[in-house]
mmCIF file of C-alpha atoms in Angstrom:
data_model
loop_
_atom_site.group_PDB
_atom_site.id
_atom_site.type_symbol
_atom_site.label_atom_id
_atom_site.label_comp_id
_atom_site.label_asym_id
_atom_site.label_seq_id
_atom_site.Cartn_x
_atom_site.Cartn_y
_atom_site.Cartn_z
ATOM 1 C CA MET A 650 -108.433 63.345 28.272
ATOM 2 C CA THR A 651 -108.594 64.782 31.802
ATOM 3 C CA ALA A 652 -112.037 65.909 32.935
ATOM 4 C CA GLY A 653 -112.503 69.618 32.235
ATOM 5 C CA ALA A 654 -109.510 69.862 29.899
ATOM 6 C CA ALA A 655 -109.821 71.414 26.458
ATOM 7 C CA PRO A 656 -109.848 68.850 23.635
ATOM 8 C CA ARG A 657 -106.598 68.074 21.849
ATOM 9 C CA LEU A 658 -106.785 69.168 18.226
ATOM 10 C CA ASN A 659 -105.264 68.165 14.920
ATOM 11 C CA VAL A 660 -103.607 71.394 13.792
ATOM 12 C CA GLY A 661 -102.758 72.334 10.217
ATOM 13 C CA VAL A 662 -100.223 75.144 9.741
ATOM 14 C CA ILE A 663 -100.297 77.248 6.569
ATOM 15 C CA SER A 664 -97.497 78.227 6.117
ATOM 16 C CA ALA A 665 -94.173 77.388 7.776
ATOM 17 C CA GLY A 666 -92.733 80.877 8.093
ATOM 18 C CA SER A 667 -91.460 82.448 11.305
ATOM 19 C CA VAL A 668 -94.922 83.017 12.792
ATOM 20 C CA GLY A 669 -96.470 79.755 11.603
ATOM 21 C CA THR A 670 -93.692 77.567 12.970
ATOM 22 C CA ALA A 671 -93.649 79.425 16.306
ATOM 23 C CA VAL A 672 -97.413 79.112 16.776
ATOM 24 C CA GLY A 673 -97.345 75.490 15.634
ATOM 25 C CA GLN A 674 -94.551 74.638 18.040
ATOM 26 C CA ALA A 675 -96.324 76.411 20.909
ATOM 27 C CA LEU A 676 -99.528 74.469 20.229
ATOM 28 C CA SER A 677 -97.531 71.257 20.051
ATOM 29 C CA ARG A 678 -96.002 72.011 23.447
ATOM 30 C CA ALA A 679 -99.548 72.494 24.746
ATOM 31 C CA GLY A 680 -100.399 68.946 23.696
ATOM 32 C CA HIS A 681 -102.016 69.458 20.299
ATOM 33 C CA ARG A 682 -100.955 67.409 17.287
ATOM 34 C CA ILE A 683 -99.513 69.225 14.288
ATOM 35 C CA SER A 684 -101.123 67.058 11.617
ATOM 36 C CA GLY A 685 -99.664 68.831 8.598
ATOM 37 C CA VAL A 686 -97.704 71.840 7.385
ATOM 38 C CA VAL A 687 -97.707 73.724 4.095
ATOM 39 C CA ALA A 688 -94.145 74.751 3.257
ATOM 40 C CA ARG A 689 -93.679 75.737 -0.363
ATOM 41 C CA SER A 690 -90.238 77.340 -0.330
ATOM 42 C CA THR A 691 -86.974 75.626 0.466
ATOM 43 C CA ALA A 692 -86.467 77.935 3.441
ATOM 44 C CA SER A 693 -89.937 77.131 4.801
ATOM 45 C CA GLN A 694 -89.397 73.415 4.345
ATOM 46 C CA ARG A 695 -86.137 73.599 6.256
ATOM 47 C CA LYS A 696 -87.800 75.609 9.020
ATOM 48 C CA ALA A 697 -90.675 73.118 9.265
ATOM 49 C CA GLU A 698 -88.277 70.191 9.478
ATOM 50 C CA GLU A 699 -86.297 71.883 12.246
ATOM 51 C CA ARG A 700 -89.156 73.287 14.315
ATOM 52 C CA LEU A 701 -91.998 70.842 13.595
ATOM 53 C CA PRO A 702 -90.129 67.602 12.864
ATOM 54 C CA ASP A 703 -93.095 65.276 13.472
ATOM 55 C CA ALA A 704 -95.448 67.141 11.149
ATOM 56 C CA PRO A 705 -95.703 65.977 7.536
ATOM 57 C CA ILE A 706 -95.163 68.619 4.877
ATOM 58 C CA SER A 707 -98.039 68.394 2.444
ATOM 59 C CA SER A 708 -100.399 70.261 0.121
ATOM 60 C CA LEU A 709 -102.919 72.842 1.253
ATOM 61 C CA SER A 710 -105.816 70.492 0.512
ATOM 62 C CA THR A 711 -104.323 67.625 2.522
ATOM 63 C CA VAL A 712 -103.362 69.838 5.454
ATOM 64 C CA SER A 713 -106.759 71.567 5.526
ATOM 65 C CA SER A 714 -108.903 68.456 5.168
ATOM 66 C CA GLY A 715 -107.112 66.692 8.017
ATOM 67 C CA ALA A 716 -107.227 69.498 10.581
ATOM 68 C CA ASP A 717 -109.597 70.555 13.357
ATOM 69 C CA LEU A 718 -107.719 73.844 13.702
ATOM 70 C CA ILE A 719 -106.127 75.597 10.718
ATOM 71 C CA ILE A 720 -103.567 78.334 11.361
ATOM 72 C CA LEU A 721 -103.266 80.780 8.459
ATOM 73 C CA ALA A 722 -99.893 82.453 8.953
ATOM 74 C CA VAL A 723 -99.507 83.754 5.416
ATOM 75 C CA PRO A 724 -98.521 87.176 4.037
ATOM 76 C CA ASP A 725 -101.365 89.689 4.255
ATOM 77 C CA PRO A 726 -101.779 90.105 0.462
ATOM 78 C CA THR A 727 -102.376 86.369 -0.004
ATOM 79 C CA LEU A 728 -104.784 85.887 2.891
ATOM 80 C CA GLU A 729 -108.011 86.154 0.871
ATOM 81 C CA SER A 730 -106.930 83.726 -1.825
ATOM 82 C CA VAL A 731 -105.633 81.183 0.696
ATOM 83 C CA ALA A 732 -108.823 81.476 2.764
ATOM 84 C CA ARG A 733 -110.926 80.775 -0.346
ATOM 85 C CA GLU A 734 -108.912 77.611 -0.988
ATOM 86 C CA VAL A 735 -109.173 76.517 2.637
ATOM 87 C CA ALA A 736 -112.949 77.073 2.639
ATOM 88 C CA GLN A 737 -113.339 74.096 0.310
ATOM 89 C CA PHE A 738 -112.317 71.840 3.207
ATOM 90 C CA THR A 739 -113.960 73.461 6.238
ATOM 91 C CA GLY A 740 -117.333 73.134 7.911
ATOM 92 C CA PRO A 741 -119.029 73.066 11.311
ATOM 93 C CA GLY A 742 -116.529 72.013 13.954
ATOM 94 C CA THR A 743 -113.519 73.413 12.112
ATOM 95 C CA ILE A 744 -111.621 76.366 13.552
ATOM 96 C CA VAL A 745 -109.708 78.705 11.242
ATOM 97 C CA LEU A 746 -107.436 81.337 12.781
ATOM 98 C CA HIS A 747 -105.365 83.872 10.887
ATOM 99 C CA THR A 748 -102.458 85.760 12.449
ATOM 100 C CA ALA A 749 -102.455 88.951 10.334
ATOM 101 C CA GLY A 750 -102.410 92.003 12.569
ATOM 102 C CA SER A 751 -104.013 94.499 10.199
ATOM 103 C CA ARG A 752 -106.733 92.203 8.877
ATOM 104 C CA GLY A 753 -110.027 91.435 10.552
ATOM 105 C CA LEU A 754 -112.605 88.790 9.809
ATOM 106 C CA GLU A 755 -113.449 89.854 6.243
ATOM 107 C CA PRO A 756 -110.864 87.591 4.572
ATOM 108 C CA LEU A 757 -112.395 84.626 6.382
ATOM 109 C CA VAL A 758 -115.969 85.189 5.160
ATOM 110 C CA PRO A 759 -115.832 82.222 2.717
ATOM 111 C CA VAL A 760 -114.699 80.022 5.614
ATOM 112 C CA ALA A 761 -117.394 81.353 7.968
ATOM 113 C CA GLU A 762 -120.043 80.611 5.335
ATOM 114 C CA THR A 763 -119.193 76.910 5.652
ATOM 115 C CA GLY A 764 -120.132 76.992 9.341
ATOM 116 C CA ALA A 765 -116.560 77.018 10.649
ATOM 117 C CA THR A 766 -115.467 79.134 13.609
ATOM 118 C CA VAL A 767 -113.278 82.018 12.441
ATOM 119 C CA ILE A 768 -110.792 84.036 14.490
ATOM 120 C CA ALA A 769 -108.289 86.807 13.782
ATOM 121 C CA ALA A 770 -105.537 86.548 16.406
ATOM 122 C CA HIS A 771 -102.293 88.474 16.080
ATOM 123 C CA PRO A 772 -99.376 87.738 18.420
ATOM 124 C CA ALA A 773 -98.001 91.136 19.433
ATOM 125 C CA MET A 774 -94.397 90.034 19.219
ATOM 126 C CA THR A 775 -91.447 90.247 16.852
ATOM 127 C CA PHE A 776 -90.343 87.056 15.089
ATOM 128 C CA ILE A 777 -86.829 86.396 13.841
ATOM 129 C CA GLY A 778 -87.222 82.824 12.591
ATOM 130 C CA SER A 779 -85.500 80.973 15.424
ATOM 131 C CA ALA A 780 -86.528 78.800 18.375
ATOM 132 C CA VAL A 781 -86.643 81.856 20.645
ATOM 133 C CA ASP A 782 -89.814 82.912 18.796
ATOM 134 C CA THR A 783 -91.743 80.079 20.432
ATOM 135 C CA ASP A 784 -90.405 80.942 23.884
ATOM 136 C CA ASN A 785 -91.465 84.555 23.344
ATOM 137 C CA LEU A 786 -95.082 83.469 22.899
ATOM 138 C CA SER A 787 -95.189 82.746 26.624
ATOM 139 C CA GLU A 788 -96.703 85.854 28.247
ATOM 140 C CA CYS A 789 -97.212 87.325 24.768
ATOM 141 C CA PRO A 790 -100.312 89.513 24.333
ATOM 142 C CA TRP A 791 -102.528 88.728 21.329
ATOM 143 C CA GLY A 792 -104.924 91.076 19.533
ATOM 144 C CA VAL A 793 -108.066 88.979 19.061
ATOM 145 C CA THR A 794 -111.155 89.548 16.930
ATOM 146 C CA ALA A 795 -113.868 86.895 16.904
ATOM 147 C CA ALA A 796 -117.263 86.707 15.216
ATOM 148 C CA ASP A 797 -119.109 85.517 18.320
ATOM 149 C CA GLU A 798 -118.715 84.346 21.905
ATOM 150 C CA ILE A 799 -117.810 80.834 20.792
ATOM 151 C CA GLY A 800 -114.912 82.151 18.739
ATOM 152 C CA ALA A 801 -113.786 84.429 21.562
ATOM 153 C CA THR A 802 -113.831 81.538 24.023
ATOM 154 C CA VAL A 803 -111.920 79.251 21.662
ATOM 155 C CA ALA A 804 -109.309 81.970 21.074
ATOM 156 C CA GLU A 805 -108.918 82.559 24.815
ATOM 157 C CA LEU A 806 -108.412 78.839 25.462
ATOM 158 C CA LEU A 807 -105.852 78.396 22.682
ATOM 159 C CA ILE A 808 -103.876 81.516 23.560
ATOM 160 C CA SER A 809 -103.930 80.692 27.269
ATOM 161 C CA GLU A 810 -102.577 77.218 26.493
ATOM 162 C CA MET A 811 -99.653 78.835 24.695
ATOM 163 C CA GLY A 812 -99.009 81.016 27.745
ATOM 164 C CA GLY A 813 -100.353 84.163 26.105
ATOM 165 C CA ARG A 814 -102.883 86.826 27.041
ATOM 166 C CA PRO A 815 -105.783 87.690 24.712
ATOM 167 C CA PHE A 816 -106.945 91.289 24.227
ATOM 168 C CA SER A 817 -110.144 91.979 22.315
ATOM 169 C CA VAL A 818 -109.754 94.268 19.274
ATOM 170 C CA PRO A 819 -112.865 95.543 17.418
ATOM 171 C CA ASN A 820 -112.921 94.312 13.842
ATOM 172 C CA GLU A 821 -112.995 97.825 12.362
ATOM 173 C CA SER A 822 -110.040 98.904 14.522
ATOM 174 C CA ARG A 823 -107.554 96.259 13.445
ATOM 175 C CA PRO A 824 -105.703 98.484 10.913
ATOM 176 C CA LEU A 825 -105.174 101.144 13.609
ATOM 177 C CA TYR A 826 -104.254 98.466 16.159
ATOM 178 C CA HIS A 827 -101.613 97.104 13.799
ATOM 179 C CA ALA A 828 -100.342 100.603 12.985
ATOM 180 C CA ALA A 829 -99.757 101.119 16.714
ATOM 181 C CA MET A 830 -97.893 97.806 16.896
ATOM 182 C CA ALA A 831 -95.699 98.699 13.920
ATOM 183 C CA HIS A 832 -95.014 102.219 15.166
ATOM 184 C CA GLY A 833 -94.146 101.068 18.670
ATOM 185 C CA SER A 834 -92.064 98.093 17.556
ATOM 186 C CA ASN A 835 -90.671 98.302 14.030
ATOM 187 C CA HIS A 836 -90.206 102.070 13.998
ATOM 188 C CA VAL A 837 -88.723 102.130 17.477
ATOM 189 C CA GLY A 838 -86.418 99.311 16.398
ATOM 190 C CA ALA A 839 -85.231 101.398 13.445
ATOM 191 C CA ILE A 840 -84.533 104.360 15.731
ATOM 192 C CA VAL A 841 -82.556 102.122 18.085
ATOM 193 C CA ALA A 842 -80.550 100.668 15.187
ATOM 194 C CA ASP A 843 -79.726 104.211 14.025
ATOM 195 C CA ALA A 844 -78.683 105.186 17.547
ATOM 196 C CA VAL A 845 -76.374 102.164 17.780
ATOM 197 C CA ALA A 846 -74.851 103.087 14.410
ATOM 198 C CA LEU A 847 -74.295 106.703 15.510
ATOM 199 C CA LEU A 848 -72.636 105.652 18.747
ATOM 200 C CA THR A 849 -70.518 103.025 16.977
ATOM 201 C CA THR A 850 -69.285 105.786 14.680
ATOM 202 C CA ALA A 851 -68.570 107.974 17.702
ATOM 203 C CA PHE A 852 -66.504 105.219 19.345
ATOM 204 C CA GLY A 853 -64.468 104.654 16.197
ATOM 205 C CA GLY A 854 -61.888 101.891 16.541
ATOM 206 C CA SER A 855 -60.614 99.313 14.096
ATOM 207 C CA ASP A 856 -63.183 96.639 15.010
ATOM 208 C CA PRO A 857 -66.769 97.749 14.330
ATOM 209 C CA ASP A 858 -68.161 94.643 16.043
ATOM 210 C CA VAL A 859 -66.480 95.588 19.316
ATOM 211 C CA SER A 860 -67.605 99.206 18.957
ATOM 212 C CA GLY A 861 -71.140 98.039 18.195
ATOM 213 C CA GLN A 862 -71.203 95.857 21.307
ATOM 214 C CA SER A 863 -70.019 98.780 23.415
ATOM 215 C CA ALA A 864 -72.682 101.010 21.856
ATOM 216 C CA ALA A 865 -75.402 98.473 22.631
ATOM 217 C CA ALA A 866 -74.201 98.111 26.214
ATOM 218 C CA LEU A 867 -74.153 101.883 26.728
ATOM 219 C CA LEU A 868 -77.520 102.508 25.101
ATOM 220 C CA GLY A 869 -79.371 99.546 26.595
ATOM 221 C CA PRO A 870 -80.215 100.926 30.053
ATOM 222 C CA ILE A 871 -81.346 104.352 28.842
ATOM 223 C CA ILE A 872 -83.443 102.838 26.047
ATOM 224 C CA HIS A 873 -85.205 100.439 28.431
ATOM 225 C CA ALA A 874 -85.843 103.238 30.918
ATOM 226 C CA SER A 875 -87.104 105.628 28.239
ATOM 227 C CA VAL A 876 -89.497 103.063 26.781
ATOM 228 C CA ASP A 877 -90.846 102.162 30.221
ATOM 229 C CA ASN A 878 -91.312 105.842 31.063
ATOM 230 C CA ALA A 879 -93.211 106.482 27.828
ATOM 231 C CA LEU A 880 -95.328 103.328 28.190
ATOM 232 C CA TYR A 881 -96.594 104.272 31.613
ATOM 233 C CA GLY A 882 -96.111 108.043 31.696
ATOM 234 C CA GLY A 883 -96.983 109.059 28.149
ATOM 235 C CA ALA A 884 -95.623 112.199 26.479
ATOM 236 C CA ALA A 885 -95.076 113.899 29.852
ATOM 237 C CA ALA A 886 -92.332 111.370 30.621
ATOM 238 C CA ILE A 887 -90.299 112.142 27.480
ATOM 239 C CA THR A 888 -87.131 114.081 28.232
ATOM 240 C CA GLY A 889 -84.158 115.455 26.288
ATOM 241 C CA PRO A 890 -83.242 118.631 24.424
ATOM 242 C CA ALA A 891 -86.289 118.757 22.136
ATOM 243 C CA ALA A 892 -88.639 118.244 25.090
ATOM 244 C CA ARG A 893 -87.087 121.087 27.095
ATOM 245 C CA GLY A 894 -86.899 123.488 24.158
ATOM 246 C CA ASP A 895 -83.105 123.411 23.753
ATOM 247 C CA GLU A 896 -82.967 124.251 20.055
ATOM 248 C CA VAL A 897 -79.211 124.960 20.207
ATOM 249 C CA THR A 898 -78.391 121.366 21.204
ATOM 250 C CA VAL A 899 -80.860 119.942 18.686
ATOM 251 C CA GLY A 900 -79.125 122.048 16.024
ATOM 252 C CA LYS A 901 -75.687 120.758 17.045
ATOM 253 C CA HIS A 902 -76.968 117.202 16.895
ATOM 254 C CA LEU A 903 -78.328 117.696 13.398
ATOM 255 C CA GLU A 904 -75.078 119.295 12.253
ATOM 256 C CA VAL A 905 -72.869 116.424 13.385
ATOM 257 C CA ILE A 906 -75.312 113.747 12.248
ATOM 258 C CA SER A 907 -75.455 115.339 8.796
ATOM 259 C CA GLU A 908 -71.673 115.181 8.635
ATOM 260 C CA ARG A 909 -71.088 111.690 9.995
ATOM 261 C CA ARG A 910 -74.269 109.766 9.199
ATOM 262 C CA PRO A 911 -76.435 111.898 6.901
ATOM 263 C CA GLN A 912 -79.134 109.293 6.319
ATOM 264 C CA VAL A 913 -80.154 109.676 9.976
ATOM 265 C CA ALA A 914 -80.578 113.483 9.844
ATOM 266 C CA ASP A 915 -84.134 113.567 8.492
ATOM 267 C CA PRO A 916 -85.453 110.923 10.930
ATOM 268 C CA TYR A 917 -83.769 112.749 13.818
ATOM 269 C CA ARG A 918 -85.320 116.060 12.768
ATOM 270 C CA ALA A 919 -88.769 114.451 12.399
ATOM 271 C CA MET A 920 -88.610 112.889 15.862
ATOM 272 C CA ALA A 921 -87.301 116.090 17.451
ATOM 273 C CA LEU A 922 -90.237 117.973 15.935
ATOM 274 C CA ARG A 923 -92.721 115.334 17.126
ATOM 275 C CA ILE A 924 -91.344 115.563 20.671
ATOM 276 C CA ALA A 925 -91.529 119.350 20.499
ATOM 277 C CA GLN A 926 -95.185 119.081 19.431
ATOM 278 C CA MET A 927 -95.940 116.736 22.331
ATOM 279 C CA ARG A 928 -94.218 118.952 24.895
ATOM 280 C CA GLY A 929 -95.078 122.364 23.461
ATOM 281 C CA SER A 930 -91.460 123.342 22.779
ATOM 282 C CA GLU A 931 -92.112 126.333 20.532
ATOM 283 C CA SER A 932 -88.467 127.307 20.033
ATOM 284 C CA VAL A 933 -87.652 123.890 18.530
ATOM 285 C CA LEU A 934 -90.776 123.966 16.377
ATOM 286 C CA GLU A 935 -90.035 127.436 15.071
ATOM 287 C CA ARG A 936 -86.407 126.711 14.183
ATOM 288 C CA PHE A 937 -86.698 123.244 12.664
ATOM 289 C CA SER A 938 -90.129 123.299 11.005
ATOM 290 C CA ARG A 939 -88.756 125.510 8.256
#
C-alpha cells in the first residue's frame, strides 16, 4: 500500500439491487475487494454476476463475517431486521454503512453496540439498474450521517474514493432530507413524464415512439433551463401563466388536458395553485382553489 493511502477493504454488499451493485462496483474501481454479495432473487443474482463478476454470491452470515466494510443497500422496511442479523458478525474495526435516505443511525444501534463504526450515507442519485448507475456516482453528492468524527472521516474517504461529495445531514433531519430528494427528483420526473405524454398526444402521428422522441427533444431545453433557474433563483425564477396571474390561460390548459389526458388535470391544477401561492397570483388562487 502506498504511504498515506487509505487501506483497501474487504467489502460485503447486502444486497445486489440497483444501489448495492452500483456502490459495490464503484468501490471495486477504487481498489477495494468485493469479498461477497447477498443476492436472494434471480434478478439480483443476475445483476451481481453482471456487475460484480469476481464477487462470490453467498449467505448473509458468510458475507458479513468476511467483510471489513458492509454495505446495507436493502429496502427501508427490512433495514432493522437485516442490521440485527449483521450485528452478530460485527465488532471493533468493522464498518457498516446503510444507503437508506430517510433512515438515520437508529436501525444500526445493534451494530454500534458491538463496537463497529456505523454510517448512514445516501447517494443523491437515481438508479435504473444498469452500468450507468456506477458512472453516475462520480460527482454524486451523498447525504451523510455519522455517529462520531471517526465515522464522518471514514465516510468522507470512501465517498471521495468513489468520486462523490459528502454533505452532512443531522440524524433527526434525514426524513425531511429524503422528502426533499423525492420531491425534487421523483415528483419532478413524474411531471416531466406527464409533459412528454401531453406533447406526444399533441403531435399525434401514427408512430408514438417518433412523436415521443420529438416531444422529448422539444421539452428538453426548457426543462433544463427551468430546473436550473429554480435551483439557483428559487420561486422568484418560476415563470408561466400561473406565476403571472393569467387565470384564463390556466383555465384553457385545464380544459384541454381534461379532454385529452384527464389523469393529468388534477396534478396540473395542484402545481398551478402551488406556483400561484409562491408568486402571490391571487386571480389564479381565487379561480382554481374552489
